[in-house]
Amino acid sequence: MLALQGAVDKHIQMLSKLNIPCLAVKHREELGRIDAIIIPGGESTTIGKLLIRFSLFDPLSNLIAHGLPVFGTCAGLILLAKKITGFDQPSFKLLDITVARNAYGPQIESFEADISIPHLGEKAFRAVFIRAPIITEIAAHTEVLAGFEGNPVLIRQGNILASSFHPELTNDERIHRYFAHNLVGEHLKELAYKKN
Ligand code: GLN
């Protein structure tokens, strides 16, 4: 769990509910001790600056580029995006999407909506959007797991999972479980296979 700024605690609570051990990463050395990382919501410009200041930006970018599973929520999604419309700010540029920040309109700071995520069963997921970005462009190889009003809001590209909403702010842990079972599970299996 990247813990430089933003909505960290609720993610940690959700992981502990799922019995998934978690480390709050603030220093470069800690990157050697993780099997996956969550980049939380918050302020993407601030998190980006702090990543650089704490010498985490390049090593983390390298790890993700080489397969470390990552789940970016809201600002975390922005930090993974290849293109950010109208802003010159650091991002890993590993997720083939274009995002527009705060794009649901400044007057609607936040809202909730029921979205359908077919991979996670029939029950709708209550998605909490807080000054959320809109994904305006997406590459063909990036899978859309859920959409809202015609835009993707939950997507997967290989080892990268990203949501424009805050899945940690509900009691529904299905997306965190999906991340752990699928992306992290696949990664650990591959590592074990390479070792043998
Ligand atoms: N508006 C924030 C940004 O652009 C993201 C908001 C959030 O993470 N909830 O970085």
PDB file of N, CA and C and ligand atoms in Angstrom, residues 7 40-47 73-76 78-79 87 89 100-103 128-133 164-166, ligand 1:
ATOM      1  N   ALA A   7      -6.092   8.525   0.538  1.00  0.00           N
ATOM      2  CA  ALA A   7      -7.046   7.657   1.234  1.00  0.00           C
ATOM      3  C   ALA A   7      -6.446   6.276   1.484  1.00  0.00           C
ATOM      4  N   PRO A  40      -3.355   4.819  -3.808  1.00  0.00           N
ATOM      5  CA  PRO A  40      -4.679   5.274  -3.369  1.00  0.00           C
ATOM      6  C   PRO A  40      -5.164   6.533  -4.088  1.00  0.00           C
ATOM      7  N   GLY A  41      -6.400   6.895  -3.792  1.00  0.00           N
ATOM      8  CA  GLY A  41      -6.912   8.189  -4.205  1.00  0.00           C
ATOM      9  C   GLY A  41      -6.297   9.262  -3.329  1.00  0.00           C
ATOM     10  N   GLY A  42      -6.409  10.490  -3.763  1.00  0.00           N
ATOM     11  CA  GLY A  42      -5.797  11.608  -3.044  1.00  0.00           C
ATOM     12  C   GLY A  42      -5.602  12.710  -4.063  1.00  0.00           C
ATOM     13  N   GLU A  43      -4.443  13.295  -4.071  1.00  0.00           N
ATOM     14  CA  GLU A  43      -4.147  14.346  -5.048  1.00  0.00           C
ATOM     15  C   GLU A  43      -2.987  13.836  -5.907  1.00  0.00           C
ATOM     16  N   SER A  44      -3.268  13.570  -7.166  1.00  0.00           N
ATOM     17  CA  SER A  44      -2.255  12.907  -8.005  1.00  0.00           C
ATOM     18  C   SER A  44      -0.986  13.748  -8.160  1.00  0.00           C
ATOM     19  N   THR A  45      -1.134  15.083  -8.189  1.00  0.00           N
ATOM     20  CA  THR A  45       0.062  15.931  -8.321  1.00  0.00           C
ATOM     21  C   THR A  45       0.933  15.795  -7.065  1.00  0.00           C
ATOM     22  N   THR A  46       0.298  15.799  -5.897  1.00  0.00           N
ATOM     23  CA  THR A  46       1.040  15.689  -4.633  1.00  0.00           C
ATOM     24  C   THR A  46       1.710  14.326  -4.530  1.00  0.00           C
ATOM     25  N   ILE A  47       0.951  13.256  -4.806  1.00  0.00           N
ATOM     26  CA  ILE A  47       1.538  11.909  -4.700  1.00  0.00           C
ATOM     27  C   ILE A  47       2.713  11.798  -5.681  1.00  0.00           C
ATOM     28  N   THR A  73      -6.398   3.577  -7.572  1.00  0.00           N
ATOM     29  CA  THR A  73      -7.765   4.078  -7.425  1.00  0.00           C
ATOM     30  C   THR A  73      -7.761   5.595  -7.526  1.00  0.00           C
ATOM     31  N   CYS A  74      -8.579   6.121  -8.401  1.00  0.00           N
ATOM     32  CA  CYS A  74      -8.775   7.562  -8.582  1.00  0.00           C
ATOM     33  C   CYS A  74      -7.455   8.292  -8.875  1.00  0.00           C
ATOM     34  N   ALA A  75      -6.859   8.994  -7.930  1.00  0.00           N
ATOM     35  CA  ALA A  75      -5.558   9.623  -8.189  1.00  0.00           C
ATOM     36  C   ALA A  75      -4.531   8.560  -8.599  1.00  0.00           C
ATOM     37  N   GLY A  76      -4.661   7.360  -8.042  1.00  0.00           N
ATOM     38  CA  GLY A  76      -3.767   6.255  -8.392  1.00  0.00           C
ATOM     39  C   GLY A  76      -3.890   5.892  -9.870  1.00  0.00           C
ATOM     40  N   ILE A  78      -4.825   8.019 -12.201  1.00  0.00           N
ATOM     41  CA  ILE A  78      -4.225   9.147 -12.936  1.00  0.00           C
ATOM     42  C   ILE A  78      -2.706   8.969 -13.008  1.00  0.00           C
ATOM     43  N   LEU A  79      -2.113   8.535 -11.885  1.00  0.00           N
ATOM     44  CA  LEU A  79      -0.651   8.363 -11.841  1.00  0.00           C
ATOM     45  C   LEU A  79      -0.147   7.251 -12.756  1.00  0.00           C
ATOM     46  N   PHE A  87      -2.713  18.701 -18.189  1.00  0.00           N
ATOM     47  CA  PHE A  87      -1.841  18.831 -17.010  1.00  0.00           C
ATOM     48  C   PHE A  87      -0.451  18.303 -17.341  1.00  0.00           C
ATOM     49  N   GLN A  89       2.215  16.841 -15.351  1.00  0.00           N
ATOM     50  CA  GLN A  89       2.528  16.313 -14.023  1.00  0.00           C
ATOM     51  C   GLN A  89       3.124  14.928 -14.194  1.00  0.00           C
ATOM     52  N   ALA A 100      -9.037  12.709 -18.114  1.00  0.00           N
ATOM     53  CA  ALA A 100      -9.305  14.120 -17.832  1.00  0.00           C
ATOM     54  C   ALA A 100      -9.573  14.214 -16.342  1.00  0.00           C
ATOM     55  N   ARG A 101      -8.772  14.997 -15.629  1.00  0.00           N
ATOM     56  CA  ARG A 101      -8.929  15.100 -14.170  1.00  0.00           C
ATOM     57  C   ARG A 101     -10.177  15.908 -13.805  1.00  0.00           C
ATOM     58  N   ASN A 102     -10.736  15.589 -12.661  1.00  0.00           N
ATOM     59  CA  ASN A 102     -11.900  16.308 -12.106  1.00  0.00           C
ATOM     60  C   ASN A 102     -12.994  16.531 -13.144  1.00  0.00           C
ATOM     61  N   ALA A 103     -13.217  15.515 -13.978  1.00  0.00           N
ATOM     62  CA  ALA A 103     -13.977  15.776 -15.194  1.00  0.00           C
ATOM     63  C   ALA A 103     -15.490  15.651 -15.031  1.00  0.00           C
ATOM     64  N   VAL A 128     -18.201   4.970  -5.299  1.00  0.00           N
ATOM     65  CA  VAL A 128     -18.117   6.326  -4.751  1.00  0.00           C
ATOM     66  C   VAL A 128     -17.097   7.121  -5.573  1.00  0.00           C
ATOM     67  N   PHE A 129     -17.591   8.166  -6.231  1.00  0.00           N
ATOM     68  CA  PHE A 129     -16.726   9.004  -7.067  1.00  0.00           C
ATOM     69  C   PHE A 129     -16.435  10.308  -6.325  1.00  0.00           C
ATOM     70  N   ILE A 130     -15.155  10.642  -6.158  1.00  0.00           N
ATOM     71  CA  ILE A 130     -14.783  11.886  -5.472  1.00  0.00           C
ATOM     72  C   ILE A 130     -13.844  12.690  -6.367  1.00  0.00           C
ATOM     73  N   ARG A 131     -14.297  13.797  -6.867  1.00  0.00           N
ATOM     74  CA  ARG A 131     -13.523  14.586  -7.845  1.00  0.00           C
ATOM     75  C   ARG A 131     -12.800  13.646  -8.816  1.00  0.00           C
ATOM     76  N   ALA A 132     -13.613  12.804  -9.402  1.00  0.00           N
ATOM     77  CA  ALA A 132     -13.067  11.673 -10.157  1.00  0.00           C
ATOM     78  C   ALA A 132     -12.629  12.069 -11.560  1.00  0.00           C
ATOM     79  N   PRO A 133     -11.639  11.345 -12.063  1.00  0.00           N
ATOM     80  CA  PRO A 133     -11.233  11.554 -13.457  1.00  0.00           C
ATOM     81  C   PRO A 133     -12.162  10.786 -14.405  1.00  0.00           C
ATOM     82  N   SER A 164     -11.728   4.573 -11.418  1.00  0.00           N
ATOM     83  CA  SER A 164     -11.824   6.027 -11.255  1.00  0.00           C
ATOM     84  C   SER A 164     -12.602   6.369  -9.976  1.00  0.00           C
ATOM     85  N   PHE A 165     -13.176   5.338  -9.335  1.00  0.00           N
ATOM     86  CA  PHE A 165     -13.901   5.554  -8.081  1.00  0.00           C
ATOM     87  C   PHE A 165     -13.120   4.969  -6.906  1.00  0.00           C
ATOM     88  N   HIS A 166     -13.710   5.066  -5.702  1.00  0.00           N
ATOM     89  CA  HIS A 166     -13.036   4.625  -4.462  1.00  0.00           C
ATOM     90  C   HIS A 166     -13.666   3.340  -3.925  1.00  0.00           C
TER      91      HIS A 166
HETATM   92  N1  GLN B   1      -8.986  15.016  -8.221  1.00  0.00           N
HETATM   93  C1  GLN B   1      -7.877  14.212  -7.804  1.00  0.00           C
HETATM   94  C2  GLN B   1      -6.724  14.332  -8.784  1.00  0.00           C
HETATM   95  O1  GLN B   1      -6.902  14.843  -9.833  1.00  0.00           O
HETATM   96  C3  GLN B   1      -8.285  12.764  -7.665  1.00  0.00           C
HETATM   97  C4  GLN B   1      -9.360  12.634  -6.634  1.00  0.00           C
HETATM   98  C5  GLN B   1      -9.344  11.353  -5.890  1.00  0.00           C
HETATM   99  O2  GLN B   1      -8.353  10.626  -5.865  1.00  0.00           O
HETATM  100  N2  GLN B   1     -10.427  11.095  -5.220  1.00  0.00           N
HETATM  101  O3  GLN B   1      -5.645  13.922  -8.506  1.00  0.00           O
END
